[in-house]
């Protein structure tokens, strides 16, 4: 496949979709619809998205108390407790099917996840029905149904 760079009218090996001056081998601007399976690093994908290799996710940091922490597009929430214990009462920006991983990477202080805190835009519901405290290193995963968040621990 050969592309034409519209800015210089030269033929090169870059292809722009919705972009007349591609900066990469494949440069897509806007939404894309792909029917069938998509392979990254593989020529024979067996699932809707088949990645051969390492995948990285957007990480955001929580370093102060919040009842409305924005997790738009986030997958990993790194919790910085170096300044003291963190209280987490809710999120905002979560979408149905989103999974986030809370990661406490310091041994000092703790994080308390508040169950059904009344002030959060998207409330958190723990498996025990009560607040959950993480001390030392550790974390947990959570699932959003579009309205609320649920801890995935047993």
PDB file of C-alpha atoms in Angstrom:
ATOM      1  CA  UNK A   1       0.000   0.000   0.000  1.00  0.00           C
ATOM      2  CA  UNK A   2       1.446   3.347  -0.990  1.00  0.00           C
ATOM      3  CA  UNK A   3       0.316   6.684   0.409  1.00  0.00           C
ATOM      4  CA  UNK A   4       0.707  10.194  -0.940  1.00  0.00           C
ATOM      5  CA  UNK A   5       1.801  12.986   1.363  1.00  0.00           C
ATOM      6  CA  UNK A   6      -0.620  15.800   0.481  1.00  0.00           C
ATOM      7  CA  UNK A   7       1.670  18.481   1.876  1.00  0.00           C
ATOM      8  CA  UNK A   8       4.504  17.663  -0.538  1.00  0.00           C
ATOM      9  CA  UNK A   9       2.682  15.569  -3.190  1.00  0.00           C
ATOM     10  CA  UNK A  10       5.365  12.899  -2.764  1.00  0.00           C
ATOM     11  CA  UNK A  11       4.764   9.185  -2.611  1.00  0.00           C
ATOM     12  CA  UNK A  12       5.863   7.532   0.614  1.00  0.00           C
ATOM     13  CA  UNK A  13       4.941   4.496   2.670  1.00  0.00           C
ATOM     14  CA  UNK A  14       2.736   6.361   5.148  1.00  0.00           C
ATOM     15  CA  UNK A  15      -1.033   6.059   5.058  1.00  0.00           C
ATOM     16  CA  UNK A  16      -3.306   8.702   6.524  1.00  0.00           C
ATOM     17  CA  UNK A  17      -6.978   8.032   7.174  1.00  0.00           C
ATOM     18  CA  UNK A  18      -8.742  11.313   7.904  1.00  0.00           C
ATOM     19  CA  UNK A  19      -5.306  12.940   7.858  1.00  0.00           C
ATOM     20  CA  UNK A  20      -3.656  14.371   4.734  1.00  0.00           C
ATOM     21  CA  UNK A  21      -0.190  14.539   6.320  1.00  0.00           C
ATOM     22  CA  UNK A  22       0.409  11.279   8.206  1.00  0.00           C
ATOM     23  CA  UNK A  23       3.304  11.346  10.656  1.00  0.00           C
ATOM     24  CA  UNK A  24       3.388   7.579  11.212  1.00  0.00           C
ATOM     25  CA  UNK A  25       3.162   4.494   8.983  1.00  0.00           C
ATOM     26  CA  UNK A  26      -0.590   4.389   9.742  1.00  0.00           C
ATOM     27  CA  UNK A  27      -2.087   7.644  11.027  1.00  0.00           C
ATOM     28  CA  UNK A  28      -5.841   7.552  11.743  1.00  0.00           C
ATOM     29  CA  UNK A  29      -7.666  10.700  12.807  1.00  0.00           C
ATOM     30  CA  UNK A  30     -11.226  10.267  14.054  1.00  0.00           C
ATOM     31  CA  UNK A  31     -13.184   7.123  14.778  1.00  0.00           C
ATOM     32  CA  UNK A  32     -12.488   3.846  13.004  1.00  0.00           C
ATOM     33  CA  UNK A  33     -14.756   0.851  12.461  1.00  0.00           C
ATOM     34  CA  UNK A  34     -13.021  -2.466  12.124  1.00  0.00           C
ATOM     35  CA  UNK A  35     -15.146  -5.488  11.266  1.00  0.00           C
ATOM     36  CA  UNK A  36     -13.701  -8.821  12.314  1.00  0.00           C
ATOM     37  CA  UNK A  37     -10.618  -9.393  14.432  1.00  0.00           C
ATOM     38  CA  UNK A  38      -7.763  -6.924  14.882  1.00  0.00           C
ATOM     39  CA  UNK A  39      -4.252  -8.175  15.514  1.00  0.00           C
ATOM     40  CA  UNK A  40      -1.430  -6.108  16.971  1.00  0.00           C
ATOM     41  CA  UNK A  41       1.859  -7.933  16.633  1.00  0.00           C
ATOM     42  CA  UNK A  42       0.134 -10.944  15.072  1.00  0.00           C
ATOM     43  CA  UNK A  43      -1.047 -11.712  11.552  1.00  0.00           C
ATOM     44  CA  UNK A  44      -3.663 -14.229  12.682  1.00  0.00           C
ATOM     45  CA  UNK A  45      -5.790 -12.720  15.477  1.00  0.00           C
ATOM     46  CA  UNK A  46      -8.217 -15.144  17.116  1.00  0.00           C
ATOM     47  CA  UNK A  47     -10.270 -12.631  19.145  1.00  0.00           C
ATOM     48  CA  UNK A  48     -11.776  -9.195  18.532  1.00  0.00           C
ATOM     49  CA  UNK A  49      -8.536  -7.622  19.791  1.00  0.00           C
ATOM     50  CA  UNK A  50      -5.518  -9.916  19.884  1.00  0.00           C
ATOM     51  CA  UNK A  51      -2.306  -8.323  21.182  1.00  0.00           C
ATOM     52  CA  UNK A  52       0.995 -10.183  20.979  1.00  0.00           C
ATOM     53  CA  UNK A  53       3.245  -8.314  23.396  1.00  0.00           C
ATOM     54  CA  UNK A  54       2.957  -5.974  26.344  1.00  0.00           C
ATOM     55  CA  UNK A  55       0.064  -3.561  26.782  1.00  0.00           C
ATOM     56  CA  UNK A  56       0.308  -0.443  28.937  1.00  0.00           C
ATOM     57  CA  UNK A  57      -2.618   1.449  30.413  1.00  0.00           C
ATOM     58  CA  UNK A  58      -3.284   5.031  31.443  1.00  0.00           C
ATOM     59  CA  UNK A  59      -2.233   5.624  35.026  1.00  0.00           C
ATOM     60  CA  UNK A  60      -3.442   8.463  37.225  1.00  0.00           C
ATOM     61  CA  UNK A  61      -2.405   9.292  40.788  1.00  0.00           C
ATOM     62  CA  UNK A  62      -4.605   9.881  43.837  1.00  0.00           C
ATOM     63  CA  UNK A  63      -2.718  11.753  46.572  1.00  0.00           C
ATOM     64  CA  UNK A  64      -5.490  13.396  48.624  1.00  0.00           C
ATOM     65  CA  UNK A  65      -8.941  12.524  49.961  1.00  0.00           C
ATOM     66  CA  UNK A  66     -11.676  12.387  47.322  1.00  0.00           C
ATOM     67  CA  UNK A  67     -15.366  11.584  47.054  1.00  0.00           C
ATOM     68  CA  UNK A  68     -15.360  12.313  43.324  1.00  0.00           C
ATOM     69  CA  UNK A  69     -12.016  11.182  41.839  1.00  0.00           C
ATOM     70  CA  UNK A  70     -12.056  11.388  38.018  1.00  0.00           C
ATOM     71  CA  UNK A  71     -11.148   8.059  36.397  1.00  0.00           C
ATOM     72  CA  UNK A  72     -12.036   9.024  32.812  1.00  0.00           C
ATOM     73  CA  UNK A  73      -9.983   6.770  30.515  1.00  0.00           C
ATOM     74  CA  UNK A  74      -7.932   5.442  33.480  1.00  0.00           C
ATOM     75  CA  UNK A  75      -7.133   1.811  34.143  1.00  0.00           C
ATOM     76  CA  UNK A  76      -4.612   2.140  36.981  1.00  0.00           C
ATOM     77  CA  UNK A  77      -5.027   4.481  39.959  1.00  0.00           C
ATOM     78  CA  UNK A  78      -1.728   4.762  41.824  1.00  0.00           C
ATOM     79  CA  UNK A  79      -2.410   5.759  45.425  1.00  0.00           C
ATOM     80  CA  UNK A  80       0.209   7.988  47.012  1.00  0.00           C
ATOM     81  CA  UNK A  81      -0.126   7.780  50.795  1.00  0.00           C
ATOM     82  CA  UNK A  82       3.206   9.473  51.560  1.00  0.00           C
ATOM     83  CA  UNK A  83       1.320  12.530  52.887  1.00  0.00           C
ATOM     84  CA  UNK A  84      -1.019  10.527  55.138  1.00  0.00           C
ATOM     85  CA  UNK A  85      -3.992   8.211  55.022  1.00  0.00           C
ATOM     86  CA  UNK A  86      -6.227   8.671  51.960  1.00  0.00           C
ATOM     87  CA  UNK A  87     -10.035   8.459  52.138  1.00  0.00           C
ATOM     88  CA  UNK A  88     -11.725   7.467  48.866  1.00  0.00           C
ATOM     89  CA  UNK A  89     -15.508   7.822  48.791  1.00  0.00           C
ATOM     90  CA  UNK A  90     -16.360   7.737  45.105  1.00  0.00           C
ATOM     91  CA  UNK A  91     -15.442   8.324  41.493  1.00  0.00           C
ATOM     92  CA  UNK A  92     -16.585  10.290  38.477  1.00  0.00           C
ATOM     93  CA  UNK A  93     -16.110   9.653  34.774  1.00  0.00           C
ATOM     94  CA  UNK A  94     -16.453   5.864  34.925  1.00  0.00           C
ATOM     95  CA  UNK A  95     -18.227   4.044  32.096  1.00  0.00           C
ATOM     96  CA  UNK A  96     -20.074   0.727  31.962  1.00  0.00           C
ATOM     97  CA  UNK A  97     -17.640  -2.176  31.716  1.00  0.00           C
ATOM     98  CA  UNK A  98     -14.620  -0.176  32.893  1.00  0.00           C
ATOM     99  CA  UNK A  99     -12.205  -1.961  35.214  1.00  0.00           C
ATOM    100  CA  UNK A 100      -9.705  -0.040  37.322  1.00  0.00           C
ATOM    101  CA  UNK A 101      -6.899  -1.304  39.492  1.00  0.00           C
ATOM    102  CA  UNK A 102      -6.081   0.581  42.683  1.00  0.00           C
ATOM    103  CA  UNK A 103      -2.379   0.205  43.508  1.00  0.00           C
ATOM    104  CA  UNK A 104      -0.958   1.337  46.860  1.00  0.00           C
ATOM    105  CA  UNK A 105       2.780   1.382  46.312  1.00  0.00           C
ATOM    106  CA  UNK A 106       4.017   2.738  49.659  1.00  0.00           C
ATOM    107  CA  UNK A 107       4.161   0.909  52.966  1.00  0.00           C
ATOM    108  CA  UNK A 108       3.396   4.026  55.023  1.00  0.00           C
ATOM    109  CA  UNK A 109      -0.137   5.060  56.004  1.00  0.00           C
ATOM    110  CA  UNK A 110      -3.243   3.492  54.444  1.00  0.00           C
ATOM    111  CA  UNK A 111      -6.181   4.047  52.138  1.00  0.00           C
ATOM    112  CA  UNK A 112      -9.763   3.673  53.298  1.00  0.00           C
ATOM    113  CA  UNK A 113     -12.331   2.925  50.611  1.00  0.00           C
ATOM    114  CA  UNK A 114     -15.655   4.183  51.887  1.00  0.00           C
ATOM    115  CA  UNK A 115     -18.626   1.924  51.146  1.00  0.00           C
ATOM    116  CA  UNK A 116     -21.733   3.718  49.803  1.00  0.00           C
ATOM    117  CA  UNK A 117     -20.414   7.206  50.670  1.00  0.00           C
ATOM    118  CA  UNK A 118     -23.342   9.580  50.159  1.00  0.00           C
ATOM    119  CA  UNK A 119     -21.427  12.411  48.468  1.00  0.00           C
ATOM    120  CA  UNK A 120     -19.755  10.563  45.568  1.00  0.00           C
ATOM    121  CA  UNK A 121     -21.024  11.026  41.993  1.00  0.00           C
ATOM    122  CA  UNK A 122     -20.357   7.325  41.382  1.00  0.00           C
ATOM    123  CA  UNK A 123     -20.550   5.472  44.688  1.00  0.00           C
ATOM    124  CA  UNK A 124     -18.321   2.560  45.673  1.00  0.00           C
ATOM    125  CA  UNK A 125     -19.811  -0.651  47.015  1.00  0.00           C
ATOM    126  CA  UNK A 126     -17.430  -3.079  48.719  1.00  0.00           C
ATOM    127  CA  UNK A 127     -17.988  -6.828  48.855  1.00  0.00           C
ATOM    128  CA  UNK A 128     -18.280  -6.712  52.660  1.00  0.00           C
ATOM    129  CA  UNK A 129     -20.762  -3.826  52.707  1.00  0.00           C
ATOM    130  CA  UNK A 130     -18.464  -1.799  54.956  1.00  0.00           C
ATOM    131  CA  UNK A 131     -15.423   0.434  54.528  1.00  0.00           C
ATOM    132  CA  UNK A 132     -12.257  -1.345  53.397  1.00  0.00           C
ATOM    133  CA  UNK A 133      -8.763  -0.377  54.545  1.00  0.00           C
ATOM    134  CA  UNK A 134      -5.561  -1.230  52.674  1.00  0.00           C
ATOM    135  CA  UNK A 135      -2.403  -0.923  54.743  1.00  0.00           C
ATOM    136  CA  UNK A 136       1.129  -1.567  53.532  1.00  0.00           C
ATOM    137  CA  UNK A 137       1.580  -2.507  49.904  1.00  0.00           C
ATOM    138  CA  UNK A 138      -1.408  -3.806  47.976  1.00  0.00           C
ATOM    139  CA  UNK A 139      -4.507  -2.920  46.066  1.00  0.00           C
ATOM    140  CA  UNK A 140      -7.706  -4.175  44.530  1.00  0.00           C
ATOM    141  CA  UNK A 141      -9.667  -4.115  41.307  1.00  0.00           C
ATOM    142  CA  UNK A 142     -13.032  -2.473  40.756  1.00  0.00           C
ATOM    143  CA  UNK A 143     -15.793  -2.722  38.135  1.00  0.00           C
ATOM    144  CA  UNK A 144     -18.141   0.067  36.979  1.00  0.00           C
ATOM    145  CA  UNK A 145     -21.681  -0.551  35.737  1.00  0.00           C
ATOM    146  CA  UNK A 146     -21.926   3.050  34.479  1.00  0.00           C
ATOM    147  CA  UNK A 147     -23.505   4.324  37.688  1.00  0.00           C
ATOM    148  CA  UNK A 148     -21.589   2.754  40.576  1.00  0.00           C
ATOM    149  CA  UNK A 149     -18.319   0.925  41.312  1.00  0.00           C
ATOM    150  CA  UNK A 150     -17.947  -2.533  42.884  1.00  0.00           C
ATOM    151  CA  UNK A 151     -14.865  -4.069  44.467  1.00  0.00           C
ATOM    152  CA  UNK A 152     -13.831  -7.358  42.871  1.00  0.00           C
ATOM    153  CA  UNK A 153     -12.244  -8.883  45.955  1.00  0.00           C
ATOM    154  CA  UNK A 154     -13.915 -11.920  47.473  1.00  0.00           C
TER     155      UNK A 154
END
